[in-house]
PDB file of C-alpha atoms in Angstrom:
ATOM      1  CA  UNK A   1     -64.943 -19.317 -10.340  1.00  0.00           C
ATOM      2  CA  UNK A   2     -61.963 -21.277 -10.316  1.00  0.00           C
ATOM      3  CA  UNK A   3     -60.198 -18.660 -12.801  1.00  0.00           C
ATOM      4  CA  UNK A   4     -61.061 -15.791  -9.901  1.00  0.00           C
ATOM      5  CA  UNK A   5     -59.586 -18.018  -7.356  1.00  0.00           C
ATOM      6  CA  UNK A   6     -56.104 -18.262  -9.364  1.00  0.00           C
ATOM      7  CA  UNK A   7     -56.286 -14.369 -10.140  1.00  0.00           C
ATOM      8  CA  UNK A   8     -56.893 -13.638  -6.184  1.00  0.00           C
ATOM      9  CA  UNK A   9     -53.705 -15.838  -5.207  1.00  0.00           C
ATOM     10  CA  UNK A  10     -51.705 -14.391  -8.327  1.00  0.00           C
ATOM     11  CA  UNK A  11     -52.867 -10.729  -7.113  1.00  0.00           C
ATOM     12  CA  UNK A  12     -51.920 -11.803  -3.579  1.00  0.00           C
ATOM     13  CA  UNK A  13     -48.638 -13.320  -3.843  1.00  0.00           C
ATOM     14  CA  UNK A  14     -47.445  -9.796  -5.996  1.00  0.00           C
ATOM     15  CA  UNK A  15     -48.940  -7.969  -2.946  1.00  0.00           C
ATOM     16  CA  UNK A  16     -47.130  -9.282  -0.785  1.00  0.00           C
ATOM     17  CA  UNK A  17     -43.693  -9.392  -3.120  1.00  0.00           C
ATOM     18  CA  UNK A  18     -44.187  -5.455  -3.476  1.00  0.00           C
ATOM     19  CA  UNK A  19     -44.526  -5.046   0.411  1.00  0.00           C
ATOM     20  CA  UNK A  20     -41.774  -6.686   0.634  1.00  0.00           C
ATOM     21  CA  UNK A  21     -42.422  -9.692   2.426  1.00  0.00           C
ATOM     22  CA  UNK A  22     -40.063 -12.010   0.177  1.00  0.00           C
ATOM     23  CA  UNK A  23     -37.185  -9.961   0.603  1.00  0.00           C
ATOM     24  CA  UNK A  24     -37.531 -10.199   3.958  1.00  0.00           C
ATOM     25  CA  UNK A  25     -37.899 -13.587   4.125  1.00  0.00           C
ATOM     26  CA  UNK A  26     -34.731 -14.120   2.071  1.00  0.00           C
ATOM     27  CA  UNK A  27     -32.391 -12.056   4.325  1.00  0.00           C
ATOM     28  CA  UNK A  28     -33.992 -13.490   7.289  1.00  0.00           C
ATOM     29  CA  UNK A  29     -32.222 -16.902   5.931  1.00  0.00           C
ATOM     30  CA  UNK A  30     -28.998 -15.129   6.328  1.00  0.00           C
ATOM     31  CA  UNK A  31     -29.421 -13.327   9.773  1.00  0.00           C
ATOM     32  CA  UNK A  32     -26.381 -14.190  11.850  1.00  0.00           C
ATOM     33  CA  UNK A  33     -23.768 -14.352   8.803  1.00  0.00           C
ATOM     34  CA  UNK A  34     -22.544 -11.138   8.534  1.00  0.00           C
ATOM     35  CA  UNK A  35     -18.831 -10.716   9.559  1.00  0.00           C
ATOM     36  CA  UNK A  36     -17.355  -7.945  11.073  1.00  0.00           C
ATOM     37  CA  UNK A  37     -13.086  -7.397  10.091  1.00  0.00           C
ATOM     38  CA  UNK A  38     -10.903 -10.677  11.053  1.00  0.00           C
ATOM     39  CA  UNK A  39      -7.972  -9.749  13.029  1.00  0.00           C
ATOM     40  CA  UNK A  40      -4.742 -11.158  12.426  1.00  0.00           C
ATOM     41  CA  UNK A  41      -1.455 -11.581  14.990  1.00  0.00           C
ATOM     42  CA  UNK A  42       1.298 -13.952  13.508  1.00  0.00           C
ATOM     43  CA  UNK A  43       2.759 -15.221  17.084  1.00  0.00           C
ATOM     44  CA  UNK A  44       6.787 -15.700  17.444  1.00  0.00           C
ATOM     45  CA  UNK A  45       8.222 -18.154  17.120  1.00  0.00           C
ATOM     46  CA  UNK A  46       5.104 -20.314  16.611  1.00  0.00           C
ATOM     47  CA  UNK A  47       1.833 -19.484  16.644  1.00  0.00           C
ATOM     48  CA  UNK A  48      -1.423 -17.994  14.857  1.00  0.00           C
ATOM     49  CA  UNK A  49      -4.406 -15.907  16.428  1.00  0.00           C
ATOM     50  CA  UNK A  50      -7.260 -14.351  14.834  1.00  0.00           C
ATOM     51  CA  UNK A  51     -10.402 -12.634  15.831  1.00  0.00           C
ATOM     52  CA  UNK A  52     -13.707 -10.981  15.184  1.00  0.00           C
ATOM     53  CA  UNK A  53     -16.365  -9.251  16.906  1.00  0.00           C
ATOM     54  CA  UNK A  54     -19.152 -11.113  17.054  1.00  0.00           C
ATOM     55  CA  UNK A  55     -22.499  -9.580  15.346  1.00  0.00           C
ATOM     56  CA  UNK A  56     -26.129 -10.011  16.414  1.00  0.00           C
ATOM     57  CA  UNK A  57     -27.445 -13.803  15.457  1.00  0.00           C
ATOM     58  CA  UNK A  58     -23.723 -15.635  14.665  1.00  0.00           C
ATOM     59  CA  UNK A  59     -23.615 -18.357  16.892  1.00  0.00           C
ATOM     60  CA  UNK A  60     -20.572 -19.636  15.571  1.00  0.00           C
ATOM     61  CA  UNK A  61     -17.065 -18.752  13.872  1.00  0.00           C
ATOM     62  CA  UNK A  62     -14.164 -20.347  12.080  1.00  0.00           C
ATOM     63  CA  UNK A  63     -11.746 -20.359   9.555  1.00  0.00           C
ATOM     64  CA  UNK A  64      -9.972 -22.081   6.753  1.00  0.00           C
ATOM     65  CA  UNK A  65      -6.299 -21.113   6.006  1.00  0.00           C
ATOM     66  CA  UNK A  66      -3.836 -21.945   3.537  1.00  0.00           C
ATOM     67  CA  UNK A  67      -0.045 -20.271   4.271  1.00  0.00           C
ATOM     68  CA  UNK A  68       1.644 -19.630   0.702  1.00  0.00           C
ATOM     69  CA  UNK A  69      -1.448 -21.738  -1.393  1.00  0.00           C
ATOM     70  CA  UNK A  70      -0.377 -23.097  -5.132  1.00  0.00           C
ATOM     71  CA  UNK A  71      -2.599 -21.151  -8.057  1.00  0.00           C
ATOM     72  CA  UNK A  72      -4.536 -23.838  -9.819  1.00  0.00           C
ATOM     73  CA  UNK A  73      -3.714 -26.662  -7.462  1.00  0.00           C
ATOM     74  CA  UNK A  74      -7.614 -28.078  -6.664  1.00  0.00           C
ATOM     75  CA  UNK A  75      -6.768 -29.397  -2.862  1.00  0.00           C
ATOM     76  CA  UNK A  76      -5.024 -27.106  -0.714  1.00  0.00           C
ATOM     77  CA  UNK A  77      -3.665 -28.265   2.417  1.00  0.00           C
ATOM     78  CA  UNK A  78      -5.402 -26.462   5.415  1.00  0.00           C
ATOM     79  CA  UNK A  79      -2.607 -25.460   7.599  1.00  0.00           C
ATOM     80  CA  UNK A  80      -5.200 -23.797  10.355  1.00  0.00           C
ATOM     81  CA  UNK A  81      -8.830 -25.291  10.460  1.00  0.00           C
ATOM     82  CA  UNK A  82     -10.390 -24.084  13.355  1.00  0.00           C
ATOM     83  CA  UNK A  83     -14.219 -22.749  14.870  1.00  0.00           C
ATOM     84  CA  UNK A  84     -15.787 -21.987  18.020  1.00  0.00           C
ATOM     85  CA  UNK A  85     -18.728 -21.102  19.819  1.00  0.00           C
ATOM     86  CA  UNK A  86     -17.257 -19.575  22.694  1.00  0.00           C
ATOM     87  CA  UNK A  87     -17.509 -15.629  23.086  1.00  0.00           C
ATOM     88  CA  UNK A  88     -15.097 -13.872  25.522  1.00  0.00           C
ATOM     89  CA  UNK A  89     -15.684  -9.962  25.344  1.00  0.00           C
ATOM     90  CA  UNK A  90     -17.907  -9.610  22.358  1.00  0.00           C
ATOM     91  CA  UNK A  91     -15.350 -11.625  20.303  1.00  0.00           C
ATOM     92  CA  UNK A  92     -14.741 -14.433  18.982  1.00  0.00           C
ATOM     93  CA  UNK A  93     -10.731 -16.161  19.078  1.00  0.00           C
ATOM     94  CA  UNK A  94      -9.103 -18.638  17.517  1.00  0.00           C
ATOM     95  CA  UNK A  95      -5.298 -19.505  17.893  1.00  0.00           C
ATOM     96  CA  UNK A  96      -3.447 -22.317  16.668  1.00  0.00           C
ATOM     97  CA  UNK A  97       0.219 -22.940  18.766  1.00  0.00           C
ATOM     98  CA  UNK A  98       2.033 -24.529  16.207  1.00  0.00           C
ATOM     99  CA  UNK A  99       1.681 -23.055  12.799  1.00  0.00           C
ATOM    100  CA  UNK A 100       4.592 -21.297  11.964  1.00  0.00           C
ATOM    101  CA  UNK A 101       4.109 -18.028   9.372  1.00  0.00           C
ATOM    102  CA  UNK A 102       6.864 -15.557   8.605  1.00  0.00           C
ATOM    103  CA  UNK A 103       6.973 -12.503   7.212  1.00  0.00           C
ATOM    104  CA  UNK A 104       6.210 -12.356   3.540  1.00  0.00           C
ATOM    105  CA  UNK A 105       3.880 -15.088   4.069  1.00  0.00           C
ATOM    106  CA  UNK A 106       0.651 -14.928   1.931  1.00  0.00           C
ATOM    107  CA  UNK A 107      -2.481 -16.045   4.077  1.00  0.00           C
ATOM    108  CA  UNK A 108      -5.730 -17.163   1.912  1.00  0.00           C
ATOM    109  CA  UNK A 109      -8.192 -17.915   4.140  1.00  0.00           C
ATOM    110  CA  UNK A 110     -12.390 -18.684   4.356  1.00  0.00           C
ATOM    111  CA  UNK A 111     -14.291 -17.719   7.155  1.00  0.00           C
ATOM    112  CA  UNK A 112     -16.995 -20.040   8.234  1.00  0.00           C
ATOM    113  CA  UNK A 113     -20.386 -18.710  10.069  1.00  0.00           C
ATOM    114  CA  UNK A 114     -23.173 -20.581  11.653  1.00  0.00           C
ATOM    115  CA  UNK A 115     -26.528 -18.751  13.045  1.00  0.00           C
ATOM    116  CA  UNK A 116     -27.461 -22.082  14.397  1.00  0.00           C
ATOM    117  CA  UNK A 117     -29.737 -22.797  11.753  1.00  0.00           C
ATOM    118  CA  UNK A 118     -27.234 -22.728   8.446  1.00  0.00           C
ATOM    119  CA  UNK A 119     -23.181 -23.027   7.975  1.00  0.00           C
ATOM    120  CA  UNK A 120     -22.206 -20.467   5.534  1.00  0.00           C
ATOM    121  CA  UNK A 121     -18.602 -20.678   4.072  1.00  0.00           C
ATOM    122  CA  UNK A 122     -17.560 -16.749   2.728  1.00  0.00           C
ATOM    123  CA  UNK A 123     -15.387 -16.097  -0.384  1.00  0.00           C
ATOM    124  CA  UNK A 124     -11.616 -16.200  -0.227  1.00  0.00           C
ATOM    125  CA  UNK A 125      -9.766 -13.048   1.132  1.00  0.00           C
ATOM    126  CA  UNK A 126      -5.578 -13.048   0.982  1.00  0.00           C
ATOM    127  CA  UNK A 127      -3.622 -11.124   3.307  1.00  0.00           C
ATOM    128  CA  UNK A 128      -0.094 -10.883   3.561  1.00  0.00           C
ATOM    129  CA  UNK A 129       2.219 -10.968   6.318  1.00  0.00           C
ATOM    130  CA  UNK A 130       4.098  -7.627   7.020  1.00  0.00           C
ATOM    131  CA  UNK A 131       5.831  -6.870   9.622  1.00  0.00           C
ATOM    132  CA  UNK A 132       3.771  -5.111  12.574  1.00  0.00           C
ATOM    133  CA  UNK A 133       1.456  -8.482  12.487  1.00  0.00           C
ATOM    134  CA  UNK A 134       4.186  -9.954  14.431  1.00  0.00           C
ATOM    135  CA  UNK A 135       4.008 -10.163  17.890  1.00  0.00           C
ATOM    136  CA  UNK A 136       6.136 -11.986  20.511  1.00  0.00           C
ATOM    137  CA  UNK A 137       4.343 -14.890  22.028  1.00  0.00           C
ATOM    138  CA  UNK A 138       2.461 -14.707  25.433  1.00  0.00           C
ATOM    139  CA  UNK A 139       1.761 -11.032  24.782  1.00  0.00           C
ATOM    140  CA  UNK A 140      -1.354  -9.174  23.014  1.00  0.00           C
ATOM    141  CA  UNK A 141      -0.169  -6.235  21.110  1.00  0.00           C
ATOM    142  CA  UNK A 142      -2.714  -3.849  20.488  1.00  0.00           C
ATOM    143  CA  UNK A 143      -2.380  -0.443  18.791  1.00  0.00           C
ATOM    144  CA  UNK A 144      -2.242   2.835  20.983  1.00  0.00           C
ATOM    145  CA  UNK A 145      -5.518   4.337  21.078  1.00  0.00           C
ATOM    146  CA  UNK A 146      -4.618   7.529  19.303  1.00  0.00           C
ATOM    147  CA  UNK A 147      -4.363   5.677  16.200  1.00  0.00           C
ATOM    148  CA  UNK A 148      -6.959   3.499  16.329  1.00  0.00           C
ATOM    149  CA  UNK A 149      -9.285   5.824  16.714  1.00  0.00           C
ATOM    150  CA  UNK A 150      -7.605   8.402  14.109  1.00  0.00           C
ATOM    151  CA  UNK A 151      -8.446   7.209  10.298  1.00  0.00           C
ATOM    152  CA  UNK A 152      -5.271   8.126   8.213  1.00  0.00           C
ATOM    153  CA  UNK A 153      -6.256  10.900   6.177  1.00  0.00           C
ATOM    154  CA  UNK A 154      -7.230  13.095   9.111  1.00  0.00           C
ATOM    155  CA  UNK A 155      -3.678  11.895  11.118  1.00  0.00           C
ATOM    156  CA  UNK A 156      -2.220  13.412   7.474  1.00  0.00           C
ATOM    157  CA  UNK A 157      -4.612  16.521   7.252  1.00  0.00           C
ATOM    158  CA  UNK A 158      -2.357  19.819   8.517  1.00  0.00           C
ATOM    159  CA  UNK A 159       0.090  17.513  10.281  1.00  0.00           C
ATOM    160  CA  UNK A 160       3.468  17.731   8.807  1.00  0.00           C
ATOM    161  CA  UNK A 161       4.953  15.469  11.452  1.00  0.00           C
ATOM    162  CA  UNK A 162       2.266  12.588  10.307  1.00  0.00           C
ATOM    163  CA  UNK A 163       3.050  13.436   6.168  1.00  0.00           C
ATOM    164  CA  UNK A 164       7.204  12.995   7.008  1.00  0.00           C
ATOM    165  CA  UNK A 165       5.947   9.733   9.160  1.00  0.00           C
ATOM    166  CA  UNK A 166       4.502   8.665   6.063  1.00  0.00           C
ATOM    167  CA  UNK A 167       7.170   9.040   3.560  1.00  0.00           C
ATOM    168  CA  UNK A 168       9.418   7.672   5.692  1.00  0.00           C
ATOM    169  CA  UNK A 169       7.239   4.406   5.839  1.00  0.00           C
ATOM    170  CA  UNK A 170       7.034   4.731   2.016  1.00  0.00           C
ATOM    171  CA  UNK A 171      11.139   5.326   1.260  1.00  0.00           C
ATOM    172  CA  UNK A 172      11.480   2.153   3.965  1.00  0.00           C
ATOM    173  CA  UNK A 173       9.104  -0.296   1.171  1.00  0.00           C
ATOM    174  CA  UNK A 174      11.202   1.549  -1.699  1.00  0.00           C
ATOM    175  CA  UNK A 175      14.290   0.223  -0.144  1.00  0.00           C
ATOM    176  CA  UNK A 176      13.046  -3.527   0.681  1.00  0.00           C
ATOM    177  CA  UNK A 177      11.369  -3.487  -3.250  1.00  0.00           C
ATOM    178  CA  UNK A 178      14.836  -2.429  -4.193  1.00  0.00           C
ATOM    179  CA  UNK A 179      16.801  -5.443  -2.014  1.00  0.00           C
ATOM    180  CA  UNK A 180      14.348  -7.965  -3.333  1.00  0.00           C
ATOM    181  CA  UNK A 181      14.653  -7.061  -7.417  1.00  0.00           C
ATOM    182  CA  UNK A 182      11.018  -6.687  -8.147  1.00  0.00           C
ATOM    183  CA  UNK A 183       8.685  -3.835  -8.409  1.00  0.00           C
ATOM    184  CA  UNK A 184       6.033  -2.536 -10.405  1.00  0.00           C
ATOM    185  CA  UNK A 185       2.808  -0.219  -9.617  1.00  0.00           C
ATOM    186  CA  UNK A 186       0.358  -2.952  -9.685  1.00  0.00           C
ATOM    187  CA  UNK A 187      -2.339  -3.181  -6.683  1.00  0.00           C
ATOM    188  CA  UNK A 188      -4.976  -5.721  -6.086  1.00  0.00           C
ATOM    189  CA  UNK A 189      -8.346  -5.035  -4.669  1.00  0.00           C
ATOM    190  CA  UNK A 190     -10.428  -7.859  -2.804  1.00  0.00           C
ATOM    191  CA  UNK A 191     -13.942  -7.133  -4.211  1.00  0.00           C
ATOM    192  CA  UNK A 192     -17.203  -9.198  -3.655  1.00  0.00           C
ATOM    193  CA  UNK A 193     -18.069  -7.967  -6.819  1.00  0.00           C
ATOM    194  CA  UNK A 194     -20.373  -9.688  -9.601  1.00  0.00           C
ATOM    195  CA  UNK A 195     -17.477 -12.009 -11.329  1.00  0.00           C
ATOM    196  CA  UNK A 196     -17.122 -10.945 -15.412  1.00  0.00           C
ATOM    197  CA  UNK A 197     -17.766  -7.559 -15.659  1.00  0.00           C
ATOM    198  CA  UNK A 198     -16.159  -5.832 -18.240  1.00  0.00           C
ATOM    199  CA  UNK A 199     -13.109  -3.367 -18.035  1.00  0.00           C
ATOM    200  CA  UNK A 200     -14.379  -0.456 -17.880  1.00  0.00           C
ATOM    201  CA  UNK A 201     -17.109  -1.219 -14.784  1.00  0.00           C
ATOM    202  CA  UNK A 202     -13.977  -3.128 -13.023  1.00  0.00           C
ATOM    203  CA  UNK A 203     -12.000   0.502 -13.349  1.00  0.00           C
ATOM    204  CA  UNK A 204     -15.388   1.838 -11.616  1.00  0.00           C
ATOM    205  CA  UNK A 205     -15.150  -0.548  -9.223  1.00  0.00           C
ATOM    206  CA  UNK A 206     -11.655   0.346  -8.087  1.00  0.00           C
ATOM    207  CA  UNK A 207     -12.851   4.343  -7.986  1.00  0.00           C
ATOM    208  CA  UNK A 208     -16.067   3.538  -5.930  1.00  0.00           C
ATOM    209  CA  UNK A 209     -14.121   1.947  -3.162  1.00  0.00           C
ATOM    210  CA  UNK A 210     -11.791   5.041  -3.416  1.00  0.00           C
ATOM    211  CA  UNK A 211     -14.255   7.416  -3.232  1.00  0.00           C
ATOM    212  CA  UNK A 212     -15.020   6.020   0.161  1.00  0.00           C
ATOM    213  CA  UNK A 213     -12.146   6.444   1.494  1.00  0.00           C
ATOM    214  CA  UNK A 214     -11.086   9.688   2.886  1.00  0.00           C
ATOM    215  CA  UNK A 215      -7.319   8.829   3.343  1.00  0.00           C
ATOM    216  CA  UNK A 216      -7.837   7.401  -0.683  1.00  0.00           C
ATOM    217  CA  UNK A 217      -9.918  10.161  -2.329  1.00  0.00           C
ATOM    218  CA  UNK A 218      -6.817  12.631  -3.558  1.00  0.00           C
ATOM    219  CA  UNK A 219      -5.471   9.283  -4.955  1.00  0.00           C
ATOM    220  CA  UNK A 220      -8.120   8.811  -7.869  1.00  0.00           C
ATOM    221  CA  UNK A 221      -6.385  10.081 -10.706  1.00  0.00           C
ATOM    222  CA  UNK A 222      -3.444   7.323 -10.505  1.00  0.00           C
ATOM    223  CA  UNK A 223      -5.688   5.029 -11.782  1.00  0.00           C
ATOM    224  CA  UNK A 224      -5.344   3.707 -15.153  1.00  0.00           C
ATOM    225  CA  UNK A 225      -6.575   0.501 -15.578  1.00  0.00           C
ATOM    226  CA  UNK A 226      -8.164  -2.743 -14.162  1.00  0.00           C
ATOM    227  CA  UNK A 227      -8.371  -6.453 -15.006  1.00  0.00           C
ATOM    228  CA  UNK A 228     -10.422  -9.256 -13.601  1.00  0.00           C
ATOM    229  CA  UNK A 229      -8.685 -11.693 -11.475  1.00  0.00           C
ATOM    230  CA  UNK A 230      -9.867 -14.704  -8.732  1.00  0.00           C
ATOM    231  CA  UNK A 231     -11.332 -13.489  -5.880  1.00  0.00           C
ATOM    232  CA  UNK A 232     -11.002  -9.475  -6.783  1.00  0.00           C
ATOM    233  CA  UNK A 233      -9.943  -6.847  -9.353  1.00  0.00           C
ATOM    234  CA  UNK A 234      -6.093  -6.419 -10.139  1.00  0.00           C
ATOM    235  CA  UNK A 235      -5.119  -2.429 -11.270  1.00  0.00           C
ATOM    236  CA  UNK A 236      -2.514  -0.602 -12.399  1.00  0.00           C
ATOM    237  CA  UNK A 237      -1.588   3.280 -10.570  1.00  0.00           C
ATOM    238  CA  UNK A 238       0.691   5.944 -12.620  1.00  0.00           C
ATOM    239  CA  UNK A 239       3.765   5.522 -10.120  1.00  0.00           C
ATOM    240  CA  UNK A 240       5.413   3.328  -7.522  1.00  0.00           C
ATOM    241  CA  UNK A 241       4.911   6.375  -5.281  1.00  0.00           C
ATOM    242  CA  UNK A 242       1.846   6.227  -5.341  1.00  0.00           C
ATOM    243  CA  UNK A 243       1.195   2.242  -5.178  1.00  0.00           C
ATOM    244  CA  UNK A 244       3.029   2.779  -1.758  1.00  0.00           C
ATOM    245  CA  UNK A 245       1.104   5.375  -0.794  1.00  0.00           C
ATOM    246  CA  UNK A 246      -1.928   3.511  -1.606  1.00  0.00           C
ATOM    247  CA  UNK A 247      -0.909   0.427   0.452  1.00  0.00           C
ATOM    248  CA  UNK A 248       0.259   2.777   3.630  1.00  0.00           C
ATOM    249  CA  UNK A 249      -3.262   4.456   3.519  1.00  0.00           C
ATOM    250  CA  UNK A 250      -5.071   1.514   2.901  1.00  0.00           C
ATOM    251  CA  UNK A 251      -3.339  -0.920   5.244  1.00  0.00           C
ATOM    252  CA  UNK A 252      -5.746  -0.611   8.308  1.00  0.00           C
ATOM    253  CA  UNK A 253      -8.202  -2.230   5.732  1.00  0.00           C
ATOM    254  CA  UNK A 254      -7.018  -4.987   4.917  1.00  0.00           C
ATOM    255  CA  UNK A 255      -8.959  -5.012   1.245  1.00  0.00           C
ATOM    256  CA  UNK A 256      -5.883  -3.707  -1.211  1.00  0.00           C
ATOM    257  CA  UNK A 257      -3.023  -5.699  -1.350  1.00  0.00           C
ATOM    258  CA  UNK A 258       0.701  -5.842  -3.199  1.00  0.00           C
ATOM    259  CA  UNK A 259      -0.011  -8.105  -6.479  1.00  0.00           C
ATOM    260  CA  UNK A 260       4.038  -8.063  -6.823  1.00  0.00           C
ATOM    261  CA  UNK A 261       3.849 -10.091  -3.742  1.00  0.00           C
ATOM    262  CA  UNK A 262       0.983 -12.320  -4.963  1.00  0.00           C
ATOM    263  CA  UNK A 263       2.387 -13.244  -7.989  1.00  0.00           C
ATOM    264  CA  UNK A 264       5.738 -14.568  -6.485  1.00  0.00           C
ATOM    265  CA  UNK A 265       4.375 -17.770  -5.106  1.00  0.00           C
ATOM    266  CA  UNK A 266       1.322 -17.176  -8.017  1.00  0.00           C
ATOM    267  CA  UNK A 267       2.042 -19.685 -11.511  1.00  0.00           C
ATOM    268  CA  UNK A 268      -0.659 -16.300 -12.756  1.00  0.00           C
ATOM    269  CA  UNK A 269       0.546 -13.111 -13.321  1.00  0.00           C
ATOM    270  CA  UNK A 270      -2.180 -11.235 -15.458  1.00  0.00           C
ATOM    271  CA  UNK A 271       0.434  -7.751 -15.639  1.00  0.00           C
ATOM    272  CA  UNK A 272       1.450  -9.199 -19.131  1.00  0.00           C
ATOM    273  CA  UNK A 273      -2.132  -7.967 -20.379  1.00  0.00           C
ATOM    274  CA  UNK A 274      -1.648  -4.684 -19.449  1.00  0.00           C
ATOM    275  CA  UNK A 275       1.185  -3.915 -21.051  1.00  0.00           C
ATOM    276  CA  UNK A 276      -0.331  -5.690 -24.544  1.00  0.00           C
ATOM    277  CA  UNK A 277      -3.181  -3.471 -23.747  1.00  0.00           C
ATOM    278  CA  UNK A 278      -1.415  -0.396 -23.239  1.00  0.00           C
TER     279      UNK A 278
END
C-alpha cells in the first residue's frame, strides 16, 4: 500500500510538471522584472537622467552606475545610485544634478527591479557617451517623430537622400577615428547569452541578433569572427566601413558598441587573439 501511495504522488507531481504547472510557478517568481530599454540624456553642464517605461507588475526601479569603471578593480565607486517608486506617464525617472559625464564617457551600469515581493539586480550593460545624448539642462530633447517611428533600414530603403545622410554620418566617425590615432573593425555585442560557449556558437550568436535586424541583415557577411568577453561577445567585421555602418544602424539599440572605445580606459584588450588566430 504504502509503495502505491509513493507511485500516485511520483505519477502526480510529473503530471503536473508536464502541464506545466512548475514552469509557471517559476516565472511567476519573476513577474514584475522585466525591463523595457533605459533611456539615457547626459545633462550640460551637470547632470544625469534616465528612464524606462514601466511594465506590468514592477513596482520599483533603479540603477547602479559607474562613469569610466577600472577592468579588474573589485569595488567600483558608484557615481549615480538611485531608485524610485514613483510613476509619472507610464515611466519611471531618475536624474542625478551633479554628476558630471562628457562625451566619450563609458557608462556601466545595473538596473535594479522590485515587484514588491523580490529585488532583482540585472547584468551589466555599457553604453557610451556620443554626442546627440547631450542635452542642455532644463530642456527634454526628444527625437522628431518621423524618426522615431521609422526603423533605419526602411528610412535607407529607396531613399537616396537617407543613404547620403548616412555616409555622411559615417565619413564624420572616419574623421574623429582619424584625429584620435586609433581604429580597427572590432564591435562588441551586449549578449545575455550562456557565458563559455565556444567560438563558433559565439559567431552564431552575433548572426542571430543580425538576422533580426532589418537595418543589419545585408550586413552578415562582414562577419568573421567572435571571442568571449565580460558581459557580451567581442567580433571582428571585414572593414572599418562597415564597423561604422554597423554602429550607425545599430545605434537606436543600444546593444553593439565600439570595443576601440572600450578598451581605452579597459587594462583588457582581447583583439591580440584574433590576430594570433587569424
Amino acid at each position: 500500500m504504502r509503495q502505491f501511495t509513493v507511485l500516485v504522488c511520483v505519477a502526480f507531481v510529473v503530471g503536473v510538471a508536464e502541464a506545466g504547472f512548475l514552469d509557471w510557478f517559476r516565472s511567476n517568481k519573476n513577474k514584475g522584472h522585466d525591463v523595457c530599454r533605459v533611456q539615457f540624456e547626459v545633462l550640460d553642464p551637470h547632470g544625469l537622467r534616465l528612464w524606462t517605461p514601466r511594465k506590468p507588475d514592477m513596482k520599483g526601479f533603479g540603477v547602479e552606475l559607474v562613469i569610466n569603471p577600472v577592468h579588474g578593480r573589485k569595488q567600483q565607486l558608484c557615481n549615480v545610485c538611485r531608485n524610485t517608486t514613483e510613476v509619472t506617464d507610464g515611466k519611471f525617472f531618475l536624474q542625478d544634478e551633479n554628476v558630471i559625464v562628457k562625451s566619450g564617457d563609458i557608462l556601466e551600469y545595473v538596473i535594479v527591479t522590485d515587484n514588491g515581493k523580490t529585488v532583482q539586480r540585472h547584468k551589466p550593460r555599457k553604453l557610451i557617451v556620443e554626442d546627440y545624448l547631450i542635452k542642455p539642462k532644463g530642456r527634454c530633447v526628444c527625437p522628431p517623430a518621423d524618426v522615431s517611428t521609422v526603423s533605419p533600414s526602411r528610412q535607407l530603403q529607396g531613399d537616396p537622400t537617407a543613404e547620403i545622410a548616412l555616409l555622411e554620418r559615417i565619413l564624420e566617425r572616419v574623421s574623429k577615428k582619424c584625429a584620435e590615432g586609433t581604429m580597427s573593425n572590432f564591435l562588441f555585442l551586449q549578449t545575455d547569452r550562456a557565458d563559455g560557449a565556444p567560438a563558433d556558437d559565439l559567431k552564431q550568436v552575433v548572426r542571430a541578433y543580425f538576422e533580426k535586424k532589418d537595418a543589419l541583415k545585408p550586413l552578415l557577411a562582414t562577419i568573421l569572427t567572435a571571442e568571449d568577453a565580460s558581459d557580451g561577445i567581442v567580433f571582428r567585421v571585414q572593414s572599418i566601413i562597415d564597423k561604422l555602418k554597423i554602429l550607425e544602424l545599430a545605434q537606436q539599440d543600444g546593444d553593439i558598441l565600439d570595443f576601440d572605445k572600450l578598451t581605452a580606459i579597459d587594462d583588457m584588450d582581447i583583439r591580440a587573439s584574433f590576430d594570433e588566430a587569424s
